[in-house]
Each structure stands twice: as C-alpha cells, then as structure tokens.
CSV table of C-alpha atoms in Angstrom, one decimal:
chain,number,residue,atom,x,y,z
A,1,UNK,CA,143.8,163.8,98.8
A,2,UNK,CA,143.7,163.6,102.4
A,3,UNK,CA,146.3,165.3,104.8
A,4,UNK,CA,148.4,162.7,106.5
A,5,UNK,CA,148.9,163.0,110.1
A,6,UNK,CA,151.5,160.0,110.8
A,7,UNK,CA,151.3,157.8,113.9
A,8,UNK,CA,154.6,158.6,114.9
A,9,UNK,CA,153.9,162.4,114.5
A,10,UNK,CA,150.8,162.1,116.7
A,11,UNK,CA,152.2,160.1,119.3
A,12,UNK,CA,155.3,162.0,119.6
A,13,UNK,CA,153.6,165.4,119.8
A,14,UNK,CA,151.4,163.9,122.7
A,15,UNK,CA,154.3,162.8,124.3
A,16,UNK,CA,155.8,166.5,124.1
A,17,UNK,CA,152.4,168.1,125.3
A,18,UNK,CA,152.4,165.8,128.3
A,19,UNK,CA,156.1,167.3,129.3
A,20,UNK,CA,155.5,170.6,128.3
A,21,UNK,CA,152.2,170.9,130.5
A,22,UNK,CA,154.5,170.6,133.5
A,23,UNK,CA,156.6,173.5,132.3
A,24,UNK,CA,154.0,176.0,130.9
A,25,UNK,CA,150.3,175.2,130.6
A,26,UNK,CA,149.7,177.8,128.1
A,27,UNK,CA,152.2,176.5,125.7
A,28,UNK,CA,150.6,173.3,126.3
A,29,UNK,CA,147.5,174.6,125.3
A,30,UNK,CA,148.6,176.2,122.1
A,31,UNK,CA,150.4,172.8,121.0
A,32,UNK,CA,146.9,171.0,121.6
A,33,UNK,CA,145.3,174.0,119.4
A,34,UNK,CA,148.1,173.4,117.0
A,35,UNK,CA,147.4,169.6,116.9
A,36,UNK,CA,143.5,170.2,116.7
A,37,UNK,CA,144.0,172.1,113.5
A,38,UNK,CA,146.4,169.2,111.9
A,39,UNK,CA,143.8,166.7,112.7
A,40,UNK,CA,140.9,168.8,111.5
A,41,UNK,CA,142.8,169.2,108.3
A,42,UNK,CA,143.0,165.5,108.3
A,43,UNK,CA,139.4,165.0,108.7
A,44,UNK,CA,138.4,167.4,106.3
A,45,UNK,CA,136.3,165.0,104.1
A,46,UNK,CA,135.2,167.6,101.6
A,47,UNK,CA,138.3,167.0,99.4
A,48,UNK,CA,138.5,170.5,98.1
A,49,UNK,CA,141.2,170.6,95.3
A,50,UNK,CA,141.5,174.5,96.0
A,51,UNK,CA,141.5,176.2,99.0
A,52,UNK,CA,142.6,179.8,100.2
A,53,UNK,CA,146.3,180.5,100.7
A,54,UNK,CA,145.3,181.0,104.7
A,55,UNK,CA,144.1,177.6,104.9
A,56,UNK,CA,147.5,176.3,103.9
A,57,UNK,CA,149.2,178.6,106.0
A,58,UNK,CA,147.2,178.2,109.2
A,59,UNK,CA,148.2,174.1,108.6
A,60,UNK,CA,151.8,175.1,108.2
A,61,UNK,CA,151.9,177.5,111.4
A,62,UNK,CA,150.8,174.7,113.3
A,63,UNK,CA,152.9,172.3,112.0
A,64,UNK,CA,156.1,174.3,112.4
A,65,UNK,CA,155.4,175.4,115.9
A,66,UNK,CA,154.7,171.5,117.0
A,67,UNK,CA,157.9,170.9,115.2
A,68,UNK,CA,159.7,173.7,116.8
A,69,UNK,CA,158.4,172.8,120.4
A,70,UNK,CA,159.5,169.2,119.7
A,71,UNK,CA,162.8,170.1,118.8
A,72,UNK,CA,163.4,173.0,121.0
A,73,UNK,CA,166.4,175.0,120.5
A,74,UNK,CA,167.3,172.8,117.6
A,75,UNK,CA,165.0,174.1,114.8
A,76,UNK,CA,165.0,177.7,113.3
A,77,UNK,CA,161.5,177.9,111.4
A,78,UNK,CA,160.6,181.1,109.4
A,79,UNK,CA,157.5,182.1,107.4
A,80,UNK,CA,157.6,185.0,105.1
A,81,UNK,CA,154.2,185.8,103.3
A,82,UNK,CA,153.7,188.7,101.1
A,83,UNK,CA,150.7,190.8,102.6
A,84,UNK,CA,147.5,190.7,100.6
A,85,UNK,CA,147.5,187.1,99.3
A,86,UNK,CA,145.7,185.5,101.9
A,87,UNK,CA,142.6,184.8,100.0
A,88,UNK,CA,144.0,183.5,97.1
A,89,UNK,CA,143.0,180.0,96.0
A,90,UNK,CA,146.0,177.6,96.1
A,91,UNK,CA,146.2,173.7,95.8
A,92,UNK,CA,145.3,172.0,99.0
A,93,UNK,CA,148.2,170.5,101.2
A,94,UNK,CA,150.8,171.2,98.4
A,95,UNK,CA,153.0,172.6,101.0
A,96,UNK,CA,152.7,169.9,103.4
A,97,UNK,CA,154.8,166.8,101.8
A,98,UNK,CA,157.7,169.6,101.0
A,99,UNK,CA,158.1,170.9,104.4
A,100,UNK,CA,157.7,167.5,106.1
A,101,UNK,CA,160.2,166.2,103.7
A,102,UNK,CA,162.7,169.1,104.5
A,103,UNK,CA,162.3,168.5,108.1
A,104,UNK,CA,162.3,164.9,108.6
A,105,UNK,CA,165.0,164.1,105.9
A,106,UNK,CA,166.7,167.2,104.9
A,107,UNK,CA,168.0,168.4,108.3
A,108,UNK,CA,170.8,166.7,110.2
A,109,UNK,CA,169.7,165.1,113.7
A,110,UNK,CA,166.7,167.3,113.5
A,111,UNK,CA,169.1,170.4,113.7
A,112,UNK,CA,168.9,173.2,111.5
A,113,UNK,CA,166.7,176.2,110.1
A,114,UNK,CA,163.6,176.1,107.6
A,115,UNK,CA,162.3,178.8,105.8
A,116,UNK,CA,159.4,179.1,103.5
A,117,UNK,CA,158.4,182.4,101.6
A,118,UNK,CA,155.2,182.9,99.4
A,119,UNK,CA,155.2,185.8,96.9
A,120,UNK,CA,153.6,186.9,94.0
A,121,UNK,CA,155.7,187.2,90.8
A,122,UNK,CA,153.2,188.8,88.2
A,123,UNK,CA,150.7,186.3,87.4
A,124,UNK,CA,152.0,183.5,89.0
A,125,UNK,CA,152.2,182.6,92.8
A,126,UNK,CA,155.9,181.5,94.0
A,127,UNK,CA,156.4,179.2,97.1
A,128,UNK,CA,160.1,178.9,98.1
A,129,UNK,CA,161.3,176.3,100.5
A,130,UNK,CA,164.7,176.2,101.7
A,131,UNK,CA,166.6,174.3,104.6
A,132,UNK,CA,170.2,174.2,105.4
A,133,UNK,CA,170.3,170.3,105.6
A,134,UNK,CA,172.0,167.4,104.1
A,135,UNK,CA,171.4,168.4,100.5
A,136,UNK,CA,170.0,167.0,97.3
A,137,UNK,CA,172.3,164.2,96.9
A,138,UNK,CA,172.0,162.6,100.1
A,139,UNK,CA,168.4,163.4,100.4
A,140,UNK,CA,168.0,161.9,96.7
A,141,UNK,CA,169.1,158.7,98.3
A,142,UNK,CA,166.4,158.7,100.8
A,143,UNK,CA,163.5,160.2,98.5
A,144,UNK,CA,160.3,160.8,100.5
A,145,UNK,CA,157.2,159.8,98.3
A,146,UNK,CA,156.1,163.3,98.9
A,147,UNK,CA,158.1,165.3,96.2
A,148,UNK,CA,156.8,163.2,93.4
A,149,UNK,CA,153.1,163.7,94.4
A,150,UNK,CA,153.9,167.4,94.5
A,151,UNK,CA,155.0,167.4,90.6
A,152,UNK,CA,152.1,164.9,89.5
A,153,UNK,CA,149.5,167.3,91.2
A,154,UNK,CA,151.0,170.4,89.5
A,155,UNK,CA,151.1,168.6,86.4
A,156,UNK,CA,147.4,167.7,86.5
A,157,UNK,CA,146.5,171.0,88.0
A,158,UNK,CA,148.4,173.6,85.8
A,159,UNK,CA,149.7,171.7,82.7
A,160,UNK,CA,152.3,174.1,81.0
A,161,UNK,CA,151.6,176.9,83.5
A,162,UNK,CA,153.5,175.7,86.4
A,163,UNK,CA,157.3,175.7,87.4
A,164,UNK,CA,159.1,173.4,89.9
A,165,UNK,CA,162.5,173.4,90.6
A,166,UNK,CA,165.2,171.6,93.2
A,167,UNK,CA,168.3,173.2,93.8
A,168,UNK,CA,171.7,173.0,95.8
A,169,UNK,CA,171.8,175.8,98.3
A,170,UNK,CA,175.1,176.9,99.4
A,171,UNK,CA,177.2,176.5,101.5
A,172,UNK,CA,174.6,173.2,102.0
A,173,UNK,CA,171.1,172.5,102.3
A,174,UNK,CA,168.2,172.4,99.4
A,175,UNK,CA,166.1,174.9,97.6
A,176,UNK,CA,162.7,174.1,96.2
A,177,UNK,CA,161.0,177.0,94.4
A,178,UNK,CA,157.3,176.0,92.7
A,179,UNK,CA,154.9,178.6,90.9
A,180,UNK,CA,151.7,178.4,89.6
A,181,UNK,CA,149.3,180.9,88.0
A,182,UNK,CA,147.2,183.3,90.6
A,183,UNK,CA,143.7,182.3,91.1
A,184,UNK,CA,141.2,184.4,92.6
B,1,UNK,CA,172.8,152.0,146.0
B,2,UNK,CA,172.0,154.0,142.7
B,3,UNK,CA,171.3,152.6,139.6
B,4,UNK,CA,173.1,154.6,136.8
B,5,UNK,CA,170.9,155.7,133.8
B,6,UNK,CA,171.6,157.1,130.0
B,7,UNK,CA,168.7,158.6,128.3
B,8,UNK,CA,168.7,158.2,124.5
B,9,UNK,CA,166.1,160.4,122.8
B,10,UNK,CA,166.5,162.8,120.1
B,11,UNK,CA,163.7,165.3,121.0
B,12,UNK,CA,164.5,167.6,124.4
B,13,UNK,CA,160.9,167.3,125.7
B,14,UNK,CA,160.9,163.6,125.9
B,15,UNK,CA,164.2,163.9,127.5
B,16,UNK,CA,162.8,166.3,129.8
B,17,UNK,CA,160.1,164.1,130.7
B,18,UNK,CA,162.0,160.9,131.5
B,19,UNK,CA,164.2,163.2,133.8
B,20,UNK,CA,161.1,164.3,135.7
B,21,UNK,CA,160.1,161.2,136.4
B,22,UNK,CA,163.4,159.8,137.3
B,23,UNK,CA,164.0,162.7,139.3
B,24,UNK,CA,161.7,161.3,141.8
B,25,UNK,CA,163.3,158.1,142.3
B,26,UNK,CA,166.1,158.7,144.5
B,27,UNK,CA,167.6,155.3,143.7
B,28,UNK,CA,167.9,156.2,139.9
B,29,UNK,CA,170.4,158.8,138.9
B,30,UNK,CA,170.9,160.2,135.3
B,31,UNK,CA,174.5,160.1,134.4
B,32,UNK,CA,174.2,161.0,130.4
B,33,UNK,CA,171.8,161.9,127.9
B,34,UNK,CA,172.3,161.5,124.0
B,35,UNK,CA,170.5,162.7,121.1
B,36,UNK,CA,172.4,160.7,118.3
B,37,UNK,CA,173.3,157.0,117.9
B,38,UNK,CA,177.1,158.0,117.9
B,39,UNK,CA,177.0,160.2,121.0
B,40,UNK,CA,174.5,157.2,122.5
B,41,UNK,CA,177.4,154.6,121.8
B,42,UNK,CA,180.3,156.8,123.1
B,43,UNK,CA,178.3,157.7,126.6
B,44,UNK,CA,177.1,154.2,127.1
B,45,UNK,CA,180.5,152.0,126.6
B,46,UNK,CA,182.4,154.8,128.7
B,47,UNK,CA,179.8,155.3,131.5
B,48,UNK,CA,178.7,151.5,131.6
B,49,UNK,CA,175.2,152.5,132.9
B,50,UNK,CA,173.1,150.0,134.8
B,51,UNK,CA,169.9,151.1,132.4
B,52,UNK,CA,169.4,152.7,129.3
B,53,UNK,CA,166.2,154.5,128.3
B,54,UNK,CA,166.4,154.1,124.5
B,55,UNK,CA,164.5,155.9,121.9
B,56,UNK,CA,163.8,153.5,118.8
B,57,UNK,CA,163.3,156.4,116.3
B,58,UNK,CA,166.4,158.7,116.3
B,59,UNK,CA,165.8,160.9,113.3
B,60,UNK,CA,166.7,159.0,110.1
B,61,UNK,CA,168.7,156.3,112.5
B,62,UNK,CA,167.6,153.5,115.1
B,63,UNK,CA,167.8,152.6,118.8
B,64,UNK,CA,168.8,149.1,117.2
B,65,UNK,CA,171.9,150.9,115.9
B,66,UNK,CA,172.8,151.6,119.2
B,67,UNK,CA,172.0,147.9,120.5
B,68,UNK,CA,174.2,146.6,117.7
B,69,UNK,CA,177.3,148.6,118.3
B,70,UNK,CA,177.5,148.0,122.1
B,71,UNK,CA,176.7,144.4,121.8
B,72,UNK,CA,179.6,142.3,123.5
B,73,UNK,CA,180.9,145.6,125.2
B,74,UNK,CA,178.6,146.5,127.7
B,75,UNK,CA,175.1,144.9,128.3
B,76,UNK,CA,172.9,147.4,130.5
B,77,UNK,CA,169.3,146.7,130.9
B,78,UNK,CA,167.4,148.4,127.9
B,79,UNK,CA,164.0,149.9,128.3
B,80,UNK,CA,162.7,150.9,125.0
B,81,UNK,CA,160.5,154.2,124.5
B,82,UNK,CA,158.8,154.6,121.0
B,83,UNK,CA,156.0,156.5,119.5
B,84,UNK,CA,154.6,153.4,117.7
B,85,UNK,CA,154.4,149.8,118.2
B,86,UNK,CA,155.8,148.3,114.8
B,87,UNK,CA,159.1,147.5,116.2
B,88,UNK,CA,157.9,145.5,119.3
B,89,UNK,CA,158.9,141.8,117.7
B,90,UNK,CA,162.3,143.7,117.2
B,91,UNK,CA,162.7,144.6,120.8
B,92,UNK,CA,161.8,141.4,122.0
B,93,UNK,CA,164.7,140.0,120.0
B,94,UNK,CA,167.0,142.2,121.6
B,95,UNK,CA,165.6,141.3,125.0
B,96,UNK,CA,164.5,144.8,126.0
B,97,UNK,CA,163.4,144.9,129.8
B,98,UNK,CA,160.5,146.8,128.8
B,99,UNK,CA,158.8,148.7,126.2
B,100,UNK,CA,157.4,152.3,126.8
B,101,UNK,CA,154.7,153.7,124.5
B,102,UNK,CA,154.6,157.5,123.9
B,103,UNK,CA,153.0,159.1,125.5
B,104,UNK,CA,153.1,157.1,128.9
B,105,UNK,CA,152.2,158.3,132.3
B,106,UNK,CA,154.0,158.3,135.7
B,107,UNK,CA,152.1,155.1,136.8
B,108,UNK,CA,153.3,153.2,133.6
B,109,UNK,CA,156.7,154.7,134.0
B,110,UNK,CA,157.1,153.6,137.8
B,111,UNK,CA,155.7,150.2,136.9
B,112,UNK,CA,158.9,150.2,134.5
B,113,UNK,CA,161.6,151.4,136.9
B,114,UNK,CA,160.3,148.8,139.2
B,115,UNK,CA,160.7,146.2,136.8
B,116,UNK,CA,164.7,147.5,136.5
B,117,UNK,CA,164.7,147.4,140.0
B,118,UNK,CA,163.8,143.8,140.2
B,119,UNK,CA,166.3,142.8,137.5
B,120,UNK,CA,169.2,144.7,139.0
B,121,UNK,CA,168.5,143.4,142.5
B,122,UNK,CA,168.1,140.0,141.4
B,123,UNK,CA,170.1,138.9,138.3
B,124,UNK,CA,168.5,135.7,138.1
B,125,UNK,CA,171.7,133.6,137.5
B,126,UNK,CA,169.5,130.5,137.0
B,127,UNK,CA,170.4,131.1,133.0
B,128,UNK,CA,174.1,131.1,134.1
B,129,UNK,CA,173.4,127.6,135.8
B,130,UNK,CA,171.6,126.3,132.6
B,131,UNK,CA,174.8,127.2,130.5
B,132,UNK,CA,177.0,125.5,133.0
B,133,UNK,CA,174.7,122.4,132.7
B,134,UNK,CA,174.8,122.2,129.2
B,135,UNK,CA,178.5,122.9,128.9
B,136,UNK,CA,179.0,120.0,131.6
B,137,UNK,CA,176.9,117.7,129.5
B,138,UNK,CA,179.3,118.1,126.6
B,139,UNK,CA,182.5,117.3,129.0
B,140,UNK,CA,184.3,114.0,128.4
B,141,UNK,CA,183.9,111.6,131.8
B,142,UNK,CA,180.5,113.1,132.7
B,143,UNK,CA,178.1,110.6,134.2
B,144,UNK,CA,176.0,109.1,131.9
B,145,UNK,CA,172.3,111.0,132.1
B,146,UNK,CA,169.9,108.6,134.2
B,147,UNK,CA,167.2,106.4,132.5
B,148,UNK,CA,164.6,106.6,135.2
B,149,UNK,CA,163.6,108.8,138.1
B,150,UNK,CA,162.7,107.3,141.4
B,151,UNK,CA,159.5,108.6,142.8
B,152,UNK,CA,158.2,107.9,146.2
B,153,UNK,CA,154.5,108.6,147.5
B,154,UNK,CA,152.7,107.5,150.7
B,155,UNK,CA,152.1,104.0,149.5
B,156,UNK,CA,155.1,102.8,147.2
B,157,UNK,CA,158.1,103.9,145.4
B,158,UNK,CA,158.2,103.5,141.4
B,159,UNK,CA,160.5,104.5,138.7
B,160,UNK,CA,159.3,107.0,135.9
B,161,UNK,CA,160.9,106.3,132.7
B,162,UNK,CA,162.8,109.4,131.3
B,163,UNK,CA,162.0,109.0,128.1
B,164,UNK,CA,158.2,109.2,128.9
B,165,UNK,CA,158.9,112.9,130.6
B,166,UNK,CA,157.5,116.0,128.8
B,167,UNK,CA,158.2,118.5,131.2
B,168,UNK,CA,159.4,118.9,134.8
B,169,UNK,CA,157.8,122.1,136.8
B,170,UNK,CA,159.3,123.6,140.5
B,171,UNK,CA,156.3,123.8,142.8
B,172,UNK,CA,157.4,125.0,146.3
B,173,UNK,CA,159.6,122.1,147.7
B,174,UNK,CA,158.3,119.6,145.0
B,175,UNK,CA,158.8,119.2,141.5
B,176,UNK,CA,156.1,117.8,139.1
B,177,UNK,CA,157.3,115.4,136.8
B,178,UNK,CA,154.6,115.4,133.8
B,179,UNK,CA,155.0,112.1,132.1
B,180,UNK,CA,152.5,110.1,129.9
B,181,UNK,CA,150.0,112.4,130.9
B,182,UNK,CA,150.5,112.0,134.5
B,183,UNK,CA,151.9,114.4,137.2
B,184,UNK,CA,154.2,112.7,139.5
B,185,UNK,CA,155.8,114.6,142.6
B,186,UNK,CA,159.1,114.2,143.7
B,187,UNK,CA,160.7,115.9,146.6
B,188,UNK,CA,163.9,117.2,145.2
B,189,UNK,CA,165.1,120.7,143.9
B,190,UNK,CA,164.8,121.3,140.3
B,191,UNK,CA,168.4,122.0,139.4
B,192,UNK,CA,169.5,118.9,141.4
B,193,UNK,CA,166.8,116.8,139.8
B,194,UNK,CA,167.6,117.9,135.9
B,195,UNK,CA,171.5,117.9,136.4
B,196,UNK,CA,170.9,114.0,136.3
B,197,UNK,CA,169.0,114.3,132.8
B,198,UNK,CA,170.5,114.8,129.5
B,199,UNK,CA,171.1,118.6,128.5
B,200,UNK,CA,170.4,118.1,124.8
B,201,UNK,CA,167.0,116.6,125.5
B,202,UNK,CA,165.8,118.8,128.1
B,203,UNK,CA,166.1,122.4,128.2
B,204,UNK,CA,165.5,125.2,130.9
B,205,UNK,CA,162.9,127.4,129.6
B,206,UNK,CA,162.1,129.5,133.1
B,207,UNK,CA,163.0,129.6,136.8
B,208,UNK,CA,160.6,126.8,137.2
B,209,UNK,CA,160.0,124.9,134.0
B,210,UNK,CA,162.1,122.4,132.2
B,211,UNK,CA,160.8,120.9,128.9
B,212,UNK,CA,161.9,118.4,126.7
B,213,UNK,CA,162.8,120.0,123.6
B,214,UNK,CA,161.0,117.6,121.2
B,215,UNK,CA,157.6,118.3,123.3
B,216,UNK,CA,157.9,121.9,122.0
B,217,UNK,CA,155.3,122.5,119.0
B,218,UNK,CA,155.5,126.5,119.1
B,219,UNK,CA,156.8,129.7,120.3
B,220,UNK,CA,154.6,132.9,120.8
B,221,UNK,CA,156.2,136.3,121.5
B,222,UNK,CA,154.3,138.1,124.3
B,223,UNK,CA,154.6,141.6,125.6
B,224,UNK,CA,157.8,142.8,127.4
B,225,UNK,CA,160.3,140.4,125.8
B,226,UNK,CA,158.8,137.5,127.2
B,227,UNK,CA,157.5,134.5,125.1
B,228,UNK,CA,155.2,131.9,125.5
B,229,UNK,CA,155.8,128.1,124.7
B,230,UNK,CA,152.9,126.0,123.3
B,231,UNK,CA,153.7,122.7,124.1
B,232,UNK,CA,152.5,119.6,121.8
B,233,UNK,CA,149.8,118.8,124.4
B,234,UNK,CA,148.2,122.3,124.0
B,235,UNK,CA,149.6,123.5,127.5
B,236,UNK,CA,151.3,127.0,127.4
B,237,UNK,CA,154.4,127.6,129.6
B,238,UNK,CA,156.2,131.2,130.1
B,239,UNK,CA,159.7,131.6,128.4
B,240,UNK,CA,161.7,134.5,130.1
B,241,UNK,CA,163.8,136.5,128.2
B,242,UNK,CA,167.0,135.2,129.9
B,243,UNK,CA,166.5,131.5,128.8
B,244,UNK,CA,165.2,132.4,125.5
B,245,UNK,CA,169.1,133.2,124.4
B,246,UNK,CA,169.6,129.7,125.6
B,247,UNK,CA,167.7,127.8,122.9
B,248,UNK,CA,169.2,125.9,120.2
B,249,UNK,CA,169.2,128.0,117.4
B,250,UNK,CA,167.1,125.5,115.2
B,251,UNK,CA,164.1,126.8,117.5
B,252,UNK,CA,165.0,130.4,117.9
B,253,UNK,CA,164.9,130.8,114.3
B,254,UNK,CA,161.5,129.8,114.1
B,255,UNK,CA,160.5,132.6,115.7
C-alpha cells in the first residue's frame, strides 16, 4: 500500500502555491511544507501496515489545509480528535481514500464542509467522516475505488472486530463511521 | 483596442493568478469569471468575449462541456489551462488556440497572450477563401479545371500536367509546383493559381501550402492545435488548425 499523490492534485497545488507566494509568502511556505508531508507519505517505502495515529493526522492536516487553500472561502474543514489518542496504532492511510472521496466526489462544485472526528469508544477507536455534499445516492453513481479499498483492508486486518457504516446525513450529505480495536 | 476575456476556473488561486498576469496587459480586460460549467456558458454566450481561459477539470465536469454548449452560438478563442496533459488530443480537436499546463510562469503566459493578439489581429481569412473556392467548384457553369499549368523559366515556356502535381507551395513572389519529383517556379499568387485547379483534388492545408488529397499519407497531431501532414514521399507539412476543419471528413476521421 502506498499513498497516492494524484498528478492533478500535485500540479493544481503547485499552481496554487505559485499564486499564493505573490499574496502571502508565509502561507505559500506552509503550503510547500504541507505538500512535502504528503509527498513524504507517498514515498514512504517502509510500507508499515500500522502507524501511530499522529502520522495519520499529520497527513490529514496537510491534505486538508492544501485543499482549503485551493478552494479558499468555499471549503470548511474541521478535525476533532479526543486528546490522548495520538500514539495509538492505526491502519496506515485509512483516512486518505475516505477524505479524498468526500472532497472530490461528495461536495458540490468544491463547496461545502467536511468534518472528521476521532474518538475512543470503549475498546474501539472510531472515525467519523461527515460531509454536506451530494449524498449517497448521487455519490454511488460515481463511486471512488477508495471505499472498497478501505472495507477490504478492514476485513483483512480486523475480521469480525470492525464496523463500517455509510448513511445519509440530514438535510443532505453523507456520514461514514468506522471503528476497529484500540491497539497500543 | 482591448480584448475581452472570461476566466473559467473552479479554484480561486488559479483565477487570481490569471487575473494578476492579465492585469499587466493593458489590452486585455477580464469581463467575467466563472467557476462552473453553467455559469461559464451563461457568461460566454451573453458577453461574447474575444478569448476564454478555460480550465479543463471543473469539479466533476469538464471544460469540454463548455465548448460543446457554446458551439454554434459564439466562437471565442480558447486557451485551455490544465494540470495534466491527458486531454491534449481532445484540445486539438476543438481547435484550442493554446494549452497552458499548470503550473505555468509569466513568460509562458505572455507567449500565450501574444498568440491571442496575433490571432485577433489577423484572423487569417485564408480559410474563408478556401471555403469559397470549394463552394464555387461545385457550382454549375463553373469553368472546367485546367489540365496543365504553364511554366516559364529563362530559357523556355512549358506545360506541367496537373495530374503530376503533388503539392504547391507559396515562396515569396513565386509559387513552387512540386510535380513528379521536380520543382517548377511560377510567378503567380497561390490563390490565383489554385483557383484553376479542381477543389476536390487539391486542398489548402496552410496559408502557404496546397496538397493533392491523394498525396497525403498520414496526419500527426502536434502541440498547440496544429497538425503535421506526412506526404507519400515522406515530406512533412504543417497543417494549421484553421484548415484542419476543412479537411474532408474521411481524412479528419483518421485522426
């Protein structure tokens, strides 16, 4: 398993940086640093199956802040993490396909909000990814390969001990909840 | 004289960057911006800009949807902007004026804007002439195409049989008639010379080139919407975008 940095993502981000540096050089600097984090994850050839949660969150923050820059004023991203979970072991890059899918297929014309929550529920760690986009029915007409990839990995890593649900969110949008055993 | 511009981009930074570059050109004026296919079609058809900078990837939709929907209504020059070259061939097909790959710098943008200026200043009515020539050739009462062309050199005057001519090329005040491996010079404007030939046999592929249809072996797409014709003797000729649309359908479909 390797992280994907899609060519479109890479080149559009470089284009956004080349604009940002004329407006705010520190912001442009942050974008380069964020892009660096994503590329580093993509080039991680060690191929760990499990990584500390904080690695996952570093990837997520970098990705979210680049997308927020590119769709400035159109995209609201919220990340809520229960304190004290940072060093727990989690499947590497499990969040990536879910978040990318929500941002690229779920939201209307790049507008909307995306919320990611990470919390402990007893002996399980739970991810909740919710968007206010086009919803399941329309999204299903345009399925990303990402979702099946996630459920397959959960089946392999945690047979019988994980959950995965995708439900409609009111008034519109999608909520994905998944949980798997806490690993120290 | 200012050229009106519409920017179609779904990402604010991409719009900001184009606006910054365009702001340094006093003869270009941005009259509207659009971030979706629907808004783009509405703005382009009502404001009728001279040029559209058009992102190919617009969320889940495509800049080609915009081209399809304005076709037949307005025909601005189109400069595609895109992050990835996978659509280049499609862009040739819709006869884009240029194709800016992101991220592009100011120099590349300025080269593109110069191309826009040239296109707007000199619409090259050669393609119109060629359309007229073909329509005229199908009209009844039209004089029969000549069977031979008179060539004079310093020593003599002689005829070149038209059915040996492979191609004709403008060269300064002369035209070169390429026939059976030889080149004959004739002091006559290209347009006037080809008016005497059968429009079904000879087609204009460039301001300076006329080729016998049957002498074309292959067509190859080049960058920026132009094509290269490969002739049966291996010679290569540029085919301008403007003349590509005039190729017989049987040839265009081989692209």
